[in-house]
Coordinates of C-alpha atoms in Angstrom, one line a residue:
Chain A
X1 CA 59.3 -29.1 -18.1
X2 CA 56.4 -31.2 -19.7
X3 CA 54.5 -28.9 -21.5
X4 CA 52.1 -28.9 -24.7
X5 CA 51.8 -26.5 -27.1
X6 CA 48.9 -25.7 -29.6
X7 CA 48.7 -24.2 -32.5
X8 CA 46.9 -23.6 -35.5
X9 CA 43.9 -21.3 -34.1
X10 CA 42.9 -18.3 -36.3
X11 CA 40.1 -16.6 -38.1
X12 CA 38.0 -18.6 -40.6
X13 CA 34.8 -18.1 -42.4
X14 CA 32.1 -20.1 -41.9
X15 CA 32.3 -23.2 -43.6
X16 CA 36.0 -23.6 -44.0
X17 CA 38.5 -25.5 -42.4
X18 CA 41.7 -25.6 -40.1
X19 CA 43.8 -28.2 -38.5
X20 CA 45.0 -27.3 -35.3
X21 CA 48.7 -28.8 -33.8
X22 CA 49.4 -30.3 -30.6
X23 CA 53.4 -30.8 -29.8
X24 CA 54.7 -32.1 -26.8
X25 CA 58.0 -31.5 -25.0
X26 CA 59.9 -33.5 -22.1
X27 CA 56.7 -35.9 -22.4
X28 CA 55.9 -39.6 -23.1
X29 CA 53.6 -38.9 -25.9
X30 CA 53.7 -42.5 -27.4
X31 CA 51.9 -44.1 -24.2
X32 CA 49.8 -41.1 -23.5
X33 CA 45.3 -41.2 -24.8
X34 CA 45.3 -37.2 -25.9
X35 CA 42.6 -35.0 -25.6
X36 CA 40.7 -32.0 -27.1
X37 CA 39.1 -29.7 -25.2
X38 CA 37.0 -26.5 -26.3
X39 CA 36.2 -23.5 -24.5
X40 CA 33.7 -21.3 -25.9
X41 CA 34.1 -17.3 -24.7
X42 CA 32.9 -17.1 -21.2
X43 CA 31.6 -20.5 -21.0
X44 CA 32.5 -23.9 -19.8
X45 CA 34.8 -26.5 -21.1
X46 CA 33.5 -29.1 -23.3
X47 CA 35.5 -32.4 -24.3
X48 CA 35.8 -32.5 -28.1
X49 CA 37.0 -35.9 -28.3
X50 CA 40.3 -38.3 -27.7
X51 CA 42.5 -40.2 -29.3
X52 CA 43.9 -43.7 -27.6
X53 CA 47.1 -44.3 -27.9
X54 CA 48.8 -47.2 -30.3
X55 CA 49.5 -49.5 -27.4
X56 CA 45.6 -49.0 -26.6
X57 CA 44.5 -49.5 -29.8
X58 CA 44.5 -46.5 -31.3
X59 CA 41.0 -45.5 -31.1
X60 CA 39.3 -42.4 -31.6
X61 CA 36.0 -41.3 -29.7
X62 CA 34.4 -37.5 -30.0
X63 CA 31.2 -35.7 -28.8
X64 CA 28.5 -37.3 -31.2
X65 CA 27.8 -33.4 -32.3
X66 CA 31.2 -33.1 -33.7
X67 CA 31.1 -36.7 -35.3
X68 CA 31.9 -36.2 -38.9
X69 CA 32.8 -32.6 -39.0
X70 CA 36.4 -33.3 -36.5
X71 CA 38.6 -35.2 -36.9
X72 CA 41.8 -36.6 -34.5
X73 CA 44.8 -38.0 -35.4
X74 CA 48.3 -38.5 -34.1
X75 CA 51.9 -38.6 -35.3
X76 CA 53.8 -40.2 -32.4
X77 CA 57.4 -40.1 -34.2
X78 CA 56.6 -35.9 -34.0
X79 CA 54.7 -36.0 -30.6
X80 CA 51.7 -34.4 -32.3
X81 CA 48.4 -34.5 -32.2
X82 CA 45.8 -32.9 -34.6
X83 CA 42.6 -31.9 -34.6
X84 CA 41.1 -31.6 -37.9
X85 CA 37.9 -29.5 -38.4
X86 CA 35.8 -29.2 -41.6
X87 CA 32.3 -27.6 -41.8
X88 CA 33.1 -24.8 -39.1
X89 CA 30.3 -23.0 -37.6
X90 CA 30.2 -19.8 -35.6
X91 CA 29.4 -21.8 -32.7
X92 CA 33.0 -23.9 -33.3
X93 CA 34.3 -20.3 -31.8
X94 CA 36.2 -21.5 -29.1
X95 CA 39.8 -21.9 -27.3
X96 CA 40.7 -25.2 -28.3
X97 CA 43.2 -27.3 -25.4
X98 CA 44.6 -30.2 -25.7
X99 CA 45.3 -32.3 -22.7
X100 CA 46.6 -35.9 -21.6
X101 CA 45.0 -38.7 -20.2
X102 CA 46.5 -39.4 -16.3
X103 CA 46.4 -43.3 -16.3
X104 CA 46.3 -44.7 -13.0
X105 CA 48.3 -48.0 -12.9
X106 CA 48.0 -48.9 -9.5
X107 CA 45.7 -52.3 -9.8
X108 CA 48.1 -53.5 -12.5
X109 CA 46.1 -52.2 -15.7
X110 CA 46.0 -48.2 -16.5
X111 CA 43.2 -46.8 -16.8
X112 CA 42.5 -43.3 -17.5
X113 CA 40.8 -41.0 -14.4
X114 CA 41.2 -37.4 -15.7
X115 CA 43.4 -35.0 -17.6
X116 CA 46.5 -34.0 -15.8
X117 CA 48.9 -32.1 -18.4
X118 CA 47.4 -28.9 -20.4
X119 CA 48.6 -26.7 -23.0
X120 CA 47.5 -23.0 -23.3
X121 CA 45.5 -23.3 -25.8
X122 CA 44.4 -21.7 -29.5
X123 CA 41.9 -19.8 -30.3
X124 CA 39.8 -20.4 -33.2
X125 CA 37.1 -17.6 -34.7
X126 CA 34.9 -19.1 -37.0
X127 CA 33.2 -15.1 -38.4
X128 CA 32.5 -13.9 -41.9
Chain B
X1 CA 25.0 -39.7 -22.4
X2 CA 25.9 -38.8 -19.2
X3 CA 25.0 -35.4 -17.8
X4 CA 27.1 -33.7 -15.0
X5 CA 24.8 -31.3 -13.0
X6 CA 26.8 -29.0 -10.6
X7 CA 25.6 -26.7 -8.0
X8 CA 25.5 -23.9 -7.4
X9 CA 26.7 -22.1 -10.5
X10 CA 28.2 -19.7 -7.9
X11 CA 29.6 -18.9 -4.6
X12 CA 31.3 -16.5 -2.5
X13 CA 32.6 -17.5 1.0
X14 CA 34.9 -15.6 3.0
X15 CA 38.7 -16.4 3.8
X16 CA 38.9 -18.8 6.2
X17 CA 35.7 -20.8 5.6
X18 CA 33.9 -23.7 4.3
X19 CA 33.8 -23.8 0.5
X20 CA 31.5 -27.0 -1.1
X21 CA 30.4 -27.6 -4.5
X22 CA 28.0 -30.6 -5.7
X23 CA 28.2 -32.1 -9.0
X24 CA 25.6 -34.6 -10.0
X25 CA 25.9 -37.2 -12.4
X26 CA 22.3 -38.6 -14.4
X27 CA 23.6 -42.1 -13.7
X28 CA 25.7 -44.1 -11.9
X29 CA 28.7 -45.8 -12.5
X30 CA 29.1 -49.8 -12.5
X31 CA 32.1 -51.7 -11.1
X32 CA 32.2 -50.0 -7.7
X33 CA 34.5 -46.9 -8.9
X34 CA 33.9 -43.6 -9.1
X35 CA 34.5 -42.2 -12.3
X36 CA 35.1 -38.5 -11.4
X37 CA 37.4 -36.0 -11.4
X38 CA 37.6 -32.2 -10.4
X39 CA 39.7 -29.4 -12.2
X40 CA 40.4 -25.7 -11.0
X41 CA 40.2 -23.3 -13.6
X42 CA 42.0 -19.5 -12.6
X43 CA 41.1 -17.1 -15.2
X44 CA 43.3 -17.1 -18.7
X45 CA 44.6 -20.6 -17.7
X46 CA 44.0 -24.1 -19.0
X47 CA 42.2 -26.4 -16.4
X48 CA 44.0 -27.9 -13.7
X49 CA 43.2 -31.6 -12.3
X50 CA 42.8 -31.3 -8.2
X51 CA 40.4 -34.9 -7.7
X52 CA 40.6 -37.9 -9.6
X53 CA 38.4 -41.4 -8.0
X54 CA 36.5 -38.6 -6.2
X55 CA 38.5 -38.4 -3.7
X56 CA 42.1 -38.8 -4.6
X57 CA 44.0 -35.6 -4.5
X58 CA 46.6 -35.5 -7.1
X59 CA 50.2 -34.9 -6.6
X60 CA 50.6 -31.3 -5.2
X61 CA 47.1 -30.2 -4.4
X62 CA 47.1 -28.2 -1.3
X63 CA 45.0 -30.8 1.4
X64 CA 42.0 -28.4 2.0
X65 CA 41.2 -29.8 -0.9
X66 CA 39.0 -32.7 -0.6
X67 CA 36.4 -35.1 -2.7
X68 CA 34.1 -36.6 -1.7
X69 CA 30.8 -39.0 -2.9
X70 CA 29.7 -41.7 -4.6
X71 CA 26.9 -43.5 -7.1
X72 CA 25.1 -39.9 -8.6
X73 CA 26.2 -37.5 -5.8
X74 CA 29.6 -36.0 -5.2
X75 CA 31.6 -33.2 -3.4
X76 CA 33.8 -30.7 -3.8
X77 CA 35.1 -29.0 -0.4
X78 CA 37.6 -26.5 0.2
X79 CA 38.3 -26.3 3.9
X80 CA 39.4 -23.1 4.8
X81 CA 39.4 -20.6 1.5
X82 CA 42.5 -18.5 0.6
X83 CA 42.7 -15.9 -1.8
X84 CA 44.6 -18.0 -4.3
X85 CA 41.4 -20.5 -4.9
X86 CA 39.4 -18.5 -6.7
X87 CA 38.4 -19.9 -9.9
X88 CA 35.8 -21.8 -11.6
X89 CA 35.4 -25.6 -10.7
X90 CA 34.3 -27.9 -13.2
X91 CA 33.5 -31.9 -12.3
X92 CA 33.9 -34.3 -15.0
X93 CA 33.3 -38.2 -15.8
X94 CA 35.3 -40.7 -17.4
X95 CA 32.9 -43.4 -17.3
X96 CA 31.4 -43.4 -20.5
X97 CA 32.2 -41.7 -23.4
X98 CA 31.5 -38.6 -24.1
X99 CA 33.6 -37.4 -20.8
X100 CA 31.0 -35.0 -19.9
X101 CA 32.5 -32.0 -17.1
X102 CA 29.5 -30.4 -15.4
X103 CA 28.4 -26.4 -16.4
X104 CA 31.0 -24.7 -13.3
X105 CA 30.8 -23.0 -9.7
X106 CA 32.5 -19.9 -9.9
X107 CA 33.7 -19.5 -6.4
X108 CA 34.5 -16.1 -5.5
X109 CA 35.6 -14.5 -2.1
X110 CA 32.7 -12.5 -0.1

């Protein structure tokens, strides 16, 4: 079964740090752009940024209120993805997901058009 | 940056009938495509893709599912609600960077 799985969430004070672990399993993680998506408690989701994937460059792109505090990166040879966060705020509270990129390649080239594999998540507190 | 709009924030329909949500995007996206998708969201779940193009339902979406729109102004409809679709519904773009999803419809049964 394709599946990812987070990790990495916990309790942190304002102002510190955590890196939080994406792994996946029965999944073409080299050719997949990964995502990271945050869900504060009881609100909406809200896309935290992505990460292309080596074939596509490599590139990184985040929400420009993140910019400089988070951080993405990506192992390939460990299917991983990480999410590196500096500077947390109370407001960073959230459940953190991470999620591929469904490329449709049906006009020859792939292109991206929505996230179609999830993991369940980690929850990070940012309290003193 | 883009803004996704949707409305209403909530809903509550009866089995059997019409479920539609809107989701509006503050501009429109070039090359003739529409950059949208729709996810389900059931409570202590990640999000689950239903729509991608607008209108294409992905692989195993039940077909009272259906999306609709284009340029600013797109649709969400659920044909004929079953007890199993309550959730919250969230739109998203993947035009432009950041890949904004709208605020959620909550869609609950009356």
């Amino acid at each position: 079964e394709v599946q990812f799985v987070e990790s990495g969430g916990g309790l942190v004070e304002p102002g510190g740090s955590l890196r939080l672990s994406c792994v996946g399993s029965e999944f073409s993680f080299t050719h997949a752009y990964m995502n990271w998506v945050r869900q504060a408690p009881g609100k909406g989701l809200e896309w935290v940024g992505r990460v292309k994937s080596k074939t596509g460059g490599g590139a990184t792109e985040y929400a420009a209120p993140l910019k400089g505090r988070f951080t993405i990166s990506r192992d390939d040879s460990k299917d991983t993805m990480y999410l590196h966060m500096n500077s947390l705020r109370t407001e960073d509270t959230a459940v953190y997901y991470c999620a591929a990129d469904k490329g449709d390649c049906s006009s020859g080239t792939c292109t991206p058009v929505g996230m179609d594999v999830w993991g369940q998540g980690t929850t990070v507190t940012v309290s003193s | 940056d883009i803004v996704m709009t949707q409305s209403p924030d909530s809903l509550s329909v009866s089995l059997g009938e019409r479920a539609t949500i809107n989701c509006k995007s503050s501009q429109s996206f070039n090359n003739n495509k529409n950059y949208l998708a729709w996810y389900q969201q059931k409570p202590g779940q990640p999000p689950k893709l239903l729509i991608y193009w607008a209108s294409t339902r992905e692989s195993g979406v039940p077909d009272r599912f259906t999306g609709s729109g284009s340029g600013t102004d797109f649709t969400l409809t659920i044909s004929s609600l079953q007890p199993e679709d309550v959730a919250v519904y969230y739109c998203q773009q993947y035009y432009n960077s950041p890949y904004s999803f709208g605020q959620g419809t909550k869609l609950e049964i009356k």
